[in-house]
Amino acid sequence: MASDKAIELKNAFKSFGNTQILKGVDFDLISGETLALLGDNGAGKSTLIKCLCGYEKFDSFDEFVISKTPITRDKFNLLKARDMGIEVVFQEGFLGSEQEIYRNIFATRHITKFGLIDTKKEIEVANKILKEFLGFSGAGLDATSKAKNLSGGEKQGLAIARAIYFRSKILILDEPTTALGVDQSKRFMDYLKSLKEQNLSTIIITHDLNQAFNLADRFFFLRGGKGHKELLRSEISSIDELYKAFYE
């Protein structure tokens, strides 16, 4: 096992009913890199990341290692992945709409004081996140508001902000800016670029090839449930070349 691998996966399969989605995928993520996972709808991108983060289970694999730790299929789940430093932002958001915003941010990872949840501190930090990442001024919505009061873009932004706040070792983002406005998208891009300096390993699924071109160190193409090709950013000199590679 190479020491610079954040994730290494060999010969992975996944089916839903009689439909085989992943058909022997080999995949790796280098520590500190931003990898763009690209492919048409139905290529298996979302299924792959849901299995990588424990939300779904691979049917089988020859090898699955995260940060040098071999993974046992039956014992790996979303909470285990989070404990191992993986944070994921799904395209559909996955917020508890009836819960307050601050509770969504700190669910399962509370700030404590003398062994008790420090609600005051959580609200304070949550309001800081809302202001710095989402641009909330404090009027109207704040950290004690219900998540259901957020717009679609604000919910997506909050999920991204939560992932970034916890400084995970591996960040997985499924179409992270789909519902974000221009200002929120720019703020997200700036955050992601700054986190590269902290050796954060990132997988980003995006249909925006311009975004992929500007962010990624490497491009991994899925086609028909299999790895089709991969290219380093240094091998592509223009967005036109990335488009060509996508459709080849």
mmCIF file of C-alpha atoms in Angstrom:
data_model
loop_
_atom_site.group_PDB
_atom_site.id
_atom_site.type_symbol
_atom_site.label_atom_id
_atom_site.label_comp_id
_atom_site.label_asym_id
_atom_site.label_seq_id
_atom_site.Cartn_x
_atom_site.Cartn_y
_atom_site.Cartn_z
ATOM 1 C CA MET A 1 0.000 0.000 0.000
ATOM 2 C CA ALA A 2 1.427 3.317 -1.058
ATOM 3 C CA SER A 3 1.817 5.714 1.853
ATOM 4 C CA ASP A 4 0.299 8.639 -0.050
ATOM 5 C CA LYS A 5 -3.107 7.044 -0.630
ATOM 6 C CA ALA A 6 -6.076 8.434 1.294
ATOM 7 C CA ILE A 7 -8.355 5.816 -0.336
ATOM 8 C CA GLU A 8 -7.545 2.728 -2.351
ATOM 9 C CA LEU A 9 -10.261 0.523 -3.817
ATOM 10 C CA LYS A 10 -9.838 -2.510 -6.044
ATOM 11 C CA ASN A 11 -12.394 -4.452 -8.101
ATOM 12 C CA ALA A 12 -15.543 -3.126 -6.420
ATOM 13 C CA PHE A 13 -19.074 -4.176 -7.376
ATOM 14 C CA LYS A 14 -22.498 -2.831 -6.456
ATOM 15 C CA SER A 15 -25.986 -3.765 -7.646
ATOM 16 C CA PHE A 16 -29.486 -2.643 -6.791
ATOM 17 C CA GLY A 17 -31.828 -5.559 -7.428
ATOM 18 C CA ASN A 18 -30.990 -6.958 -10.842
ATOM 19 C CA THR A 19 -29.275 -3.776 -11.989
ATOM 20 C CA GLN A 20 -25.500 -3.797 -11.695
ATOM 21 C CA ILE A 21 -24.226 -0.252 -11.145
ATOM 22 C CA LEU A 22 -20.530 -0.717 -10.361
ATOM 23 C CA LYS A 23 -18.756 -3.373 -12.386
ATOM 24 C CA GLY A 24 -15.294 -3.912 -10.973
ATOM 25 C CA VAL A 25 -14.158 -0.358 -10.220
ATOM 26 C CA ASP A 26 -10.555 0.397 -9.290
ATOM 27 C CA PHE A 27 -10.251 3.798 -7.640
ATOM 28 C CA ASP A 28 -7.802 5.726 -5.500
ATOM 29 C CA LEU A 29 -7.508 9.138 -3.912
ATOM 30 C CA ILE A 30 -4.105 10.665 -3.203
ATOM 31 C CA SER A 31 -3.613 12.474 0.100
ATOM 32 C CA GLY A 32 -4.012 16.216 -0.362
ATOM 33 C CA GLU A 33 -5.416 16.127 -3.895
ATOM 34 C CA THR A 34 -8.720 17.336 -5.290
ATOM 35 C CA LEU A 35 -10.111 14.715 -7.629
ATOM 36 C CA ALA A 36 -13.003 15.382 -10.018
ATOM 37 C CA LEU A 37 -15.198 12.316 -10.522
ATOM 38 C CA LEU A 38 -16.736 12.729 -13.965
ATOM 39 C CA GLY A 39 -19.179 10.811 -16.128
ATOM 40 C CA ASP A 40 -22.623 10.873 -17.702
ATOM 41 C CA ASN A 41 -25.815 10.307 -15.708
ATOM 42 C CA GLY A 42 -26.019 6.634 -14.768
ATOM 43 C CA ALA A 43 -22.270 6.092 -14.896
ATOM 44 C CA GLY A 44 -22.235 5.136 -11.186
ATOM 45 C CA LYS A 45 -20.678 8.267 -9.678
ATOM 46 C CA SER A 46 -23.147 8.819 -6.826
ATOM 47 C CA THR A 47 -23.281 5.100 -6.057
ATOM 48 C CA LEU A 48 -19.497 4.979 -5.827
ATOM 49 C CA ILE A 49 -19.232 7.846 -3.350
ATOM 50 C CA LYS A 50 -22.152 6.563 -1.259
ATOM 51 C CA CYS A 51 -20.282 3.269 -0.888
ATOM 52 C CA LEU A 52 -16.986 5.025 -0.183
ATOM 53 C CA CYS A 53 -18.571 6.933 2.725
ATOM 54 C CA GLY A 54 -20.540 3.989 4.148
ATOM 55 C CA TYR A 55 -24.019 5.217 3.251
ATOM 56 C CA GLU A 56 -24.329 2.173 0.978
ATOM 57 C CA LYS A 57 -22.294 -1.032 1.061
ATOM 58 C CA PHE A 58 -20.320 -2.474 -1.820
ATOM 59 C CA ASP A 59 -21.497 -5.959 -2.723
ATOM 60 C CA SER A 60 -17.859 -7.020 -2.889
ATOM 61 C CA PHE A 61 -14.325 -5.751 -3.402
ATOM 62 C CA ASP A 62 -10.834 -7.206 -3.451
ATOM 63 C CA GLU A 63 -9.401 -4.390 -1.340
ATOM 64 C CA PHE A 64 -10.734 -1.224 0.325
ATOM 65 C CA VAL A 65 -8.336 0.857 2.425
ATOM 66 C CA ILE A 66 -8.861 4.289 3.986
ATOM 67 C CA SER A 67 -5.864 6.129 5.430
ATOM 68 C CA LYS A 68 -3.904 2.854 5.647
ATOM 69 C CA THR A 69 -6.772 1.082 7.481
ATOM 70 C CA PRO A 70 -8.292 -1.954 5.696
ATOM 71 C CA ILE A 71 -12.087 -1.790 5.622
ATOM 72 C CA THR A 72 -14.315 -4.717 6.551
ATOM 73 C CA ARG A 73 -17.460 -4.493 4.442
ATOM 74 C CA ASP A 74 -20.029 -5.492 7.071
ATOM 75 C CA LYS A 75 -18.625 -3.168 9.753
ATOM 76 C CA PHE A 76 -18.329 -0.039 7.610
ATOM 77 C CA ASN A 77 -21.099 2.561 7.742
ATOM 78 C CA LEU A 78 -21.635 6.322 7.641
ATOM 79 C CA LEU A 79 -20.758 6.865 11.316
ATOM 80 C CA LYS A 80 -17.630 4.707 11.047
ATOM 81 C CA ALA A 81 -16.545 6.688 7.990
ATOM 82 C CA ARG A 82 -17.100 9.960 9.851
ATOM 83 C CA ASP A 83 -14.988 8.662 12.755
ATOM 84 C CA MET A 84 -12.249 7.925 10.203
ATOM 85 C CA GLY A 85 -12.295 11.528 8.989
ATOM 86 C CA ILE A 86 -14.633 11.303 5.988
ATOM 87 C CA GLU A 87 -17.227 14.043 5.562
ATOM 88 C CA VAL A 88 -19.751 13.873 2.729
ATOM 89 C CA VAL A 89 -22.155 16.405 1.268
ATOM 90 C CA PHE A 90 -24.829 14.662 -0.758
ATOM 91 C CA GLN A 91 -26.577 16.418 -3.610
ATOM 92 C CA GLU A 92 -29.892 16.066 -1.750
ATOM 93 C CA GLY A 93 -28.507 17.793 1.359
ATOM 94 C CA PHE A 94 -29.486 15.372 4.164
ATOM 95 C CA LEU A 95 -30.419 18.007 6.740
ATOM 96 C CA GLY A 96 -32.954 17.457 9.534
ATOM 97 C CA SER A 97 -35.525 20.030 8.437
ATOM 98 C CA GLU A 98 -37.365 20.103 11.773
ATOM 99 C CA GLN A 99 -34.146 20.585 13.731
ATOM 100 C CA GLU A 100 -32.560 23.953 14.442
ATOM 101 C CA ILE A 101 -29.670 24.941 12.198
ATOM 102 C CA TYR A 102 -27.093 24.660 14.976
ATOM 103 C CA ARG A 103 -28.291 21.144 15.831
ATOM 104 C CA ASN A 104 -27.801 20.119 12.205
ATOM 105 C CA ILE A 105 -24.235 21.399 12.300
ATOM 106 C CA PHE A 106 -23.237 19.644 15.520
ATOM 107 C CA ALA A 107 -25.316 16.443 15.352
ATOM 108 C CA THR A 108 -23.217 13.529 16.724
ATOM 109 C CA ARG A 109 -20.230 15.898 17.236
ATOM 110 C CA HIS A 110 -21.267 18.232 20.007
ATOM 111 C CA ILE A 111 -19.208 20.905 21.710
ATOM 112 C CA THR A 112 -19.105 19.908 25.378
ATOM 113 C CA LYS A 113 -18.221 21.593 28.649
ATOM 114 C CA PHE A 114 -17.784 19.573 31.834
ATOM 115 C CA GLY A 115 -19.252 16.576 30.017
ATOM 116 C CA LEU A 116 -22.431 18.398 28.963
ATOM 117 C CA ILE A 117 -23.447 19.800 25.589
ATOM 118 C CA ASP A 118 -22.487 23.469 25.441
ATOM 119 C CA THR A 119 -25.541 24.771 23.579
ATOM 120 C CA LYS A 120 -24.527 28.417 23.955
ATOM 121 C CA LYS A 121 -21.137 27.751 22.323
ATOM 122 C CA GLU A 122 -22.715 25.678 19.557
ATOM 123 C CA ILE A 123 -25.117 28.524 18.710
ATOM 124 C CA GLU A 124 -22.250 31.035 18.784
ATOM 125 C CA VAL A 125 -20.091 28.948 16.443
ATOM 126 C CA ALA A 126 -23.053 28.143 14.189
ATOM 127 C CA ASN A 127 -23.863 31.849 13.787
ATOM 128 C CA LYS A 128 -20.222 32.476 12.873
ATOM 129 C CA ILE A 129 -20.431 29.738 10.222
ATOM 130 C CA LEU A 130 -23.646 31.227 8.847
ATOM 131 C CA LYS A 131 -22.118 34.682 8.632
ATOM 132 C CA GLU A 132 -18.714 33.744 7.215
ATOM 133 C CA PHE A 133 -19.794 31.012 4.806
ATOM 134 C CA LEU A 134 -23.394 31.799 3.884
ATOM 135 C CA GLY A 135 -23.236 35.556 4.342
ATOM 136 C CA PHE A 136 -26.136 35.735 6.831
ATOM 137 C CA SER A 137 -26.194 39.091 8.621
ATOM 138 C CA GLY A 138 -28.082 37.885 11.713
ATOM 139 C CA ALA A 139 -31.411 39.441 10.742
ATOM 140 C CA GLY A 140 -34.279 36.990 10.189
ATOM 141 C CA LEU A 141 -32.675 33.551 10.098
ATOM 142 C CA ASP A 142 -30.040 32.610 12.647
ATOM 143 C CA ALA A 143 -28.593 29.439 14.186
ATOM 144 C CA THR A 144 -31.730 28.789 16.261
ATOM 145 C CA SER A 145 -34.040 28.840 13.214
ATOM 146 C CA LYS A 146 -35.373 25.554 11.850
ATOM 147 C CA ALA A 147 -33.481 24.186 8.863
ATOM 148 C CA LYS A 148 -36.768 23.942 6.943
ATOM 149 C CA ASN A 149 -36.777 27.749 6.725
ATOM 150 C CA LEU A 150 -33.652 27.710 4.568
ATOM 151 C CA SER A 151 -33.858 27.878 0.793
ATOM 152 C CA GLY A 152 -32.521 24.989 -1.269
ATOM 153 C CA GLY A 153 -29.287 26.846 -1.913
ATOM 154 C CA GLU A 154 -28.909 27.759 1.763
ATOM 155 C CA LYS A 155 -29.422 24.132 2.812
ATOM 156 C CA GLN A 156 -26.735 23.009 0.389
ATOM 157 C CA GLY A 157 -24.435 25.781 1.564
ATOM 158 C CA LEU A 158 -24.987 24.808 5.194
ATOM 159 C CA ALA A 159 -24.145 21.172 4.467
ATOM 160 C CA ILE A 160 -20.917 22.252 2.777
ATOM 161 C CA ALA A 161 -20.074 24.659 5.598
ATOM 162 C CA ARG A 162 -20.618 21.894 8.158
ATOM 163 C CA ALA A 163 -18.253 19.587 6.275
ATOM 164 C CA ILE A 164 -15.576 22.256 5.973
ATOM 165 C CA TYR A 165 -15.890 23.323 9.628
ATOM 166 C CA PHE A 166 -15.006 19.870 10.954
ATOM 167 C CA ARG A 167 -11.769 19.823 8.963
ATOM 168 C CA SER A 168 -12.123 16.239 7.879
ATOM 169 C CA LYS A 169 -9.253 14.385 6.228
ATOM 170 C CA ILE A 170 -11.406 13.382 3.257
ATOM 171 C CA LEU A 171 -14.204 15.552 1.884
ATOM 172 C CA ILE A 172 -16.705 14.114 -0.627
ATOM 173 C CA LEU A 173 -18.958 16.543 -2.493
ATOM 174 C CA ASP A 174 -21.797 15.498 -4.814
ATOM 175 C CA GLU A 175 -22.706 18.420 -7.110
ATOM 176 C CA PRO A 176 -21.978 20.848 -4.237
ATOM 177 C CA THR A 177 -22.846 24.114 -5.973
ATOM 178 C CA THR A 178 -25.942 23.033 -7.919
ATOM 179 C CA ALA A 179 -28.353 25.056 -5.769
ATOM 180 C CA LEU A 180 -25.957 27.813 -4.693
ATOM 181 C CA GLY A 181 -26.091 31.406 -5.827
ATOM 182 C CA VAL A 182 -23.146 33.153 -7.460
ATOM 183 C CA ASP A 183 -21.780 34.614 -4.208
ATOM 184 C CA GLN A 184 -22.139 31.322 -2.304
ATOM 185 C CA SER A 185 -20.508 29.399 -5.141
ATOM 186 C CA LYS A 186 -17.534 31.765 -5.190
ATOM 187 C CA ARG A 187 -17.210 31.534 -1.399
ATOM 188 C CA PHE A 188 -17.254 27.741 -1.627
ATOM 189 C CA MET A 189 -14.590 27.717 -4.347
ATOM 190 C CA ASP A 190 -12.373 29.992 -2.253
ATOM 191 C CA TYR A 191 -12.793 27.787 0.839
ATOM 192 C CA LEU A 192 -11.978 24.649 -1.100
ATOM 193 C CA LYS A 193 -8.849 26.146 -2.630
ATOM 194 C CA SER A 194 -7.639 27.338 0.797
ATOM 195 C CA LEU A 195 -8.173 23.886 2.323
ATOM 196 C CA LYS A 196 -5.710 22.333 -0.144
ATOM 197 C CA GLU A 197 -3.000 23.926 1.992
ATOM 198 C CA GLN A 198 -4.158 21.762 4.930
ATOM 199 C CA ASN A 199 -3.654 18.503 3.006
ATOM 200 C CA LEU A 200 -7.390 17.850 2.726
ATOM 201 C CA SER A 201 -8.214 15.109 0.213
ATOM 202 C CA THR A 202 -11.332 15.924 -1.810
ATOM 203 C CA ILE A 203 -13.585 14.085 -4.239
ATOM 204 C CA ILE A 204 -15.965 16.314 -6.163
ATOM 205 C CA ILE A 205 -18.718 15.147 -8.500
ATOM 206 C CA THR A 206 -19.743 17.908 -10.858
ATOM 207 C CA HIS A 207 -21.361 18.326 -14.256
ATOM 208 C CA ASP A 208 -19.679 21.728 -14.469
ATOM 209 C CA LEU A 209 -16.494 20.941 -16.372
ATOM 210 C CA ASN A 210 -15.288 24.523 -15.944
ATOM 211 C CA GLN A 211 -15.497 24.063 -12.178
ATOM 212 C CA ALA A 212 -13.692 20.733 -12.427
ATOM 213 C CA PHE A 213 -10.978 22.270 -14.606
ATOM 214 C CA ASN A 214 -10.387 25.083 -12.097
ATOM 215 C CA LEU A 215 -10.413 22.915 -8.960
ATOM 216 C CA ALA A 216 -9.122 19.437 -9.685
ATOM 217 C CA ASP A 217 -5.603 18.045 -9.631
ATOM 218 C CA ARG A 218 -6.807 14.865 -11.331
ATOM 219 C CA PHE A 219 -9.835 13.712 -13.316
ATOM 220 C CA PHE A 220 -11.311 10.218 -12.984
ATOM 221 C CA PHE A 221 -13.873 9.242 -15.624
ATOM 222 C CA LEU A 222 -16.535 6.603 -14.970
ATOM 223 C CA ARG A 223 -18.418 5.042 -17.852
ATOM 224 C CA GLY A 224 -20.949 2.227 -17.578
ATOM 225 C CA GLY A 225 -19.971 1.432 -13.997
ATOM 226 C CA LYS A 226 -16.250 1.099 -14.732
ATOM 227 C CA GLY A 227 -13.239 3.360 -14.625
ATOM 228 C CA HIS A 228 -12.853 4.639 -18.182
ATOM 229 C CA LYS A 229 -9.746 6.826 -17.921
ATOM 230 C CA GLU A 230 -7.948 9.260 -15.671
ATOM 231 C CA LEU A 231 -5.915 12.370 -16.412
ATOM 232 C CA LEU A 232 -3.755 14.721 -14.382
ATOM 233 C CA ARG A 233 -4.544 18.410 -14.499
ATOM 234 C CA SER A 234 -1.005 18.953 -15.761
ATOM 235 C CA GLU A 235 -1.887 16.841 -18.819
ATOM 236 C CA ILE A 236 -4.728 19.172 -19.832
ATOM 237 C CA SER A 237 -3.894 22.689 -20.976
ATOM 238 C CA SER A 238 -7.418 23.988 -21.693
ATOM 239 C CA ILE A 239 -11.072 23.458 -20.858
ATOM 240 C CA ASP A 240 -11.603 22.383 -24.470
ATOM 241 C CA GLU A 241 -9.234 19.452 -23.909
ATOM 242 C CA LEU A 242 -11.224 18.406 -20.829
ATOM 243 C CA TYR A 243 -14.465 18.498 -22.821
ATOM 244 C CA LYS A 244 -12.836 16.386 -25.508
ATOM 245 C CA ALA A 245 -11.607 13.867 -22.934
ATOM 246 C CA PHE A 246 -15.092 13.698 -21.366
ATOM 247 C CA TYR A 247 -16.783 12.773 -24.643
ATOM 248 C CA GLU A 248 -14.116 10.474 -26.080
#
